[in-house]
Amino acid sequence: MAINTPINSFIFGFYVLLSSLILYFDIAHNKFEKVKNSYNAVVISSNYIIDKNLESISFFYKSFQNNQSLLRENQNLSYQLDQLKVENFLLKNFDMYFNDFYKKDMLETFSSVSNRVYISKIASFDTDNYFCCTNHELILNNFEGIPKDLIANRPVISKSGIVGQAYDVINDSIKVILLSDARHITPLKSGDFFCNAKGVGRPNLLSCSLNTLIHQNKLEIGDLFYTSGMGGVFPVNILIGELVAINKVDDNEYLLEIYLYQSVINENVLGILIDE
Amino acid sequence: MNNIGYLRIFFIILVTLFFENILSALFLKFNFYIPFTFLVFSYIHYKKTNGISATGSFFIGILVDLISQNPFGLNALMFCLMALIISYYKNIFKLFSYFQICIFFSLSATFYVGFTNLISNIGIFSYTNLFSSLLASFILCISLSFINLYNPRIKNRLGIRD
C-alpha cells in the first residue's frame, strides 16, 4: 500500500486561499483592472512597434525587389519619351520633311507619321572615333527587320533635325553615316549659293568650297545653310547649320566651315524617314 | 522533464497557451474545449521529480491569467489545487495504470473547464459541453499514452524519461 507523499500543505493552502481572494476581489470589485489595462497597453504598444518595424523591413525588401523592375520601366519610358520627341519633331516640321504625296495621306491621322518613320534605339556609337577621327558612324537596332531597300540611303533624323544617312543593313543593325563623316557629302544651299558640303571629320562640322570665278562671294559669317534637295536623299529646305568660318585656300578659292546644329551626342533614339 | 527549470516551464506554458488560443476557436465550433495549458502544467508537475512548488504554481497561474485575459487568480487557484492534488497522490499514482491516470487527467480537465465556465463564462455553461470536453480530454490523454507506450522514439526525442 503506497502512502501519500509528504508535502507542506500549509504553503499550498496559503496559495489556494490567496488565489481565491484575488479571484474574489477581481470578480466582485474589479481591483486588478489597472494591472490588466497596463498589460494590454504594453501588448498593444509592442504589437504596434513590431508591426511598424516589420512594415519597414517589408518595405525595404519590396523596394529592393521592385528596384529592378522600376529600372526597366524607367528605361522603357525614357525610350518611349525619346520616340515621342522624334515623332513630335516630325509633326511640327511635317511640311518640310515629307513631299505632297505623303503629306495628304499622313495629315489624316497623326499615327501614320510613325508608319513613315522607323524609330530605333542607338545600339552602338563609337564616341572616341567621333571626336578623334574622320569616320563618324553609328549603328541602330533593326529588331523589326526593316528590309535594306526600304531604309538604305534614307535620311536619319534626331528630335532636332537631320543627323545622317542610313547606308547599310546587316542582320539586326542599321549602319548610319553622320553628316560630319569625311566620306559623306550633303547638298546644301544658302541663298543662291549651292554646294556639296563634305564632312570634315570633326564633330558638327561640314565644309564647302567656294570658287569666286563661279559664285560671287556674298556669304558672311552666321549665314544659315539649308538642304538643297539636289541629291534626292534629303528633303529640301531643312536647316542644317550656319557658316562659322571662311578660309582662303587660293586666290579664287575659299573653304567655308559650316557648323551643324544637330548633334547625336545626347541622343538615344533616331528616326529613319521611310519615304517610298 | 524530470529536472526542468522554471524558465523552461514558463516558456512551454506560453507556447501551449498560444496554441490553445488558436485551437479553442476551432474546438468551440464542435462544442467542446480542451484546456491544453492546464493539462501541460499538470503533466509537467506530474513528471517533475520534485514537482512544481506552490509558489511556482501560483505565479505561473497568475501569469497565465494575465496573458489569457481571465479573471485574476482563476488559473492560479486551479494550478495550485492541481499541484496540491498531484503532489499529495504522487506515490499512489505509481500504482495506477495509464488508463486510470488518463481518466484522472481528463476529469481534472473537465473540472477546470466547468469551473472556468462558472466563473467567467456562465452564459455558455452546459453539461453537454462538459461531457464532450471530458470525452475529448480523455481521447487526447489516451492517445498521448499510446504514443508514449508504442513509440518510445518520440518520447526519447522529446527528452521525456519515466
PDB file of C-alpha atoms in Angstrom, chain A residues 5 7-9 12-13 15-16, chain B residues 6 38 41-46 50-58 60 75-90 93 104-105 108:
ATOM      1  CA  THR A   5       3.516  11.958  -0.434  1.00  0.00           C
ATOM      2  CA  ILE A   7       4.057  17.765   1.344  1.00  0.00           C
ATOM      3  CA  ASN A   8       3.849  21.138   3.013  1.00  0.00           C
ATOM      4  CA  SER A   9       0.102  21.531   2.819  1.00  0.00           C
ATOM      5  CA  PHE A  12      -0.339  25.110  -0.840  1.00  0.00           C
ATOM      6  CA  GLY A  13      -3.259  26.041   1.363  1.00  0.00           C
ATOM      7  CA  TYR A  15      -1.632  29.988  -2.097  1.00  0.00           C
ATOM      8  CA  VAL A  16      -5.034  28.430  -2.741  1.00  0.00           C
TER       9      VAL A  16
ATOM     10  CA  TYR B   6      11.053  27.199 -14.163  1.00  0.00           C
ATOM     11  CA  PHE B  38      -3.787  23.206 -17.684  1.00  0.00           C
ATOM     12  CA  PHE B  41       1.077  22.175 -16.470  1.00  0.00           C
ATOM     13  CA  SER B  42      -0.361  19.091 -14.771  1.00  0.00           C
ATOM     14  CA  TYR B  43       1.772  16.758 -16.854  1.00  0.00           C
ATOM     15  CA  ILE B  44       4.968  18.709 -16.101  1.00  0.00           C
ATOM     16  CA  HIS B  45       4.140  18.715 -12.423  1.00  0.00           C
ATOM     17  CA  TYR B  46       3.369  15.004 -12.568  1.00  0.00           C
ATOM     18  CA  ASN B  50      10.074  17.320  -7.030  1.00  0.00           C
ATOM     19  CA  GLY B  51       7.019  18.754  -8.728  1.00  0.00           C
ATOM     20  CA  ILE B  52       6.405  22.447  -9.220  1.00  0.00           C
ATOM     21  CA  SER B  53       6.424  24.344  -5.951  1.00  0.00           C
ATOM     22  CA  ALA B  54       3.300  26.055  -4.617  1.00  0.00           C
ATOM     23  CA  THR B  55       4.847  29.471  -5.268  1.00  0.00           C
ATOM     24  CA  GLY B  56       5.782  28.475  -8.803  1.00  0.00           C
ATOM     25  CA  SER B  57       2.280  27.172  -9.495  1.00  0.00           C
ATOM     26  CA  PHE B  58       0.758  30.365  -8.135  1.00  0.00           C
ATOM     27  CA  ILE B  60       2.587  30.638 -13.387  1.00  0.00           C
ATOM     28  CA  ASN B  75      -5.690  29.799 -13.176  1.00  0.00           C
ATOM     29  CA  ALA B  76      -3.543  30.432 -10.104  1.00  0.00           C
ATOM     30  CA  LEU B  77      -6.186  28.732  -7.989  1.00  0.00           C
ATOM     31  CA  MET B  78      -6.622  25.832 -10.413  1.00  0.00           C
ATOM     32  CA  PHE B  79      -2.871  25.316 -10.822  1.00  0.00           C
ATOM     33  CA  CYS B  80      -2.301  25.412  -7.078  1.00  0.00           C
ATOM     34  CA  LEU B  81      -5.118  22.946  -6.464  1.00  0.00           C
ATOM     35  CA  MET B  82      -3.873  20.619  -9.196  1.00  0.00           C
ATOM     36  CA  ALA B  83      -0.294  20.874  -7.915  1.00  0.00           C
ATOM     37  CA  LEU B  84      -1.529  20.076  -4.419  1.00  0.00           C
ATOM     38  CA  ILE B  85      -3.529  17.034  -5.538  1.00  0.00           C
ATOM     39  CA  ILE B  86      -0.786  15.637  -7.769  1.00  0.00           C
ATOM     40  CA  SER B  87       1.863  16.199  -5.104  1.00  0.00           C
ATOM     41  CA  TYR B  88      -0.345  14.573  -2.495  1.00  0.00           C
ATOM     42  CA  TYR B  89      -1.083  11.455  -4.548  1.00  0.00           C
ATOM     43  CA  LYS B  90       2.246  11.183  -6.374  1.00  0.00           C
ATOM     44  CA  PHE B  93      -0.227   7.357  -8.984  1.00  0.00           C
ATOM     45  CA  PHE B 104      -7.792  11.356 -13.667  1.00  0.00           C
ATOM     46  CA  PHE B 105      -6.326  13.954 -16.011  1.00  0.00           C
ATOM     47  CA  SER B 108      -9.361  17.292 -13.849  1.00  0.00           C
TER      48      SER B 108
END
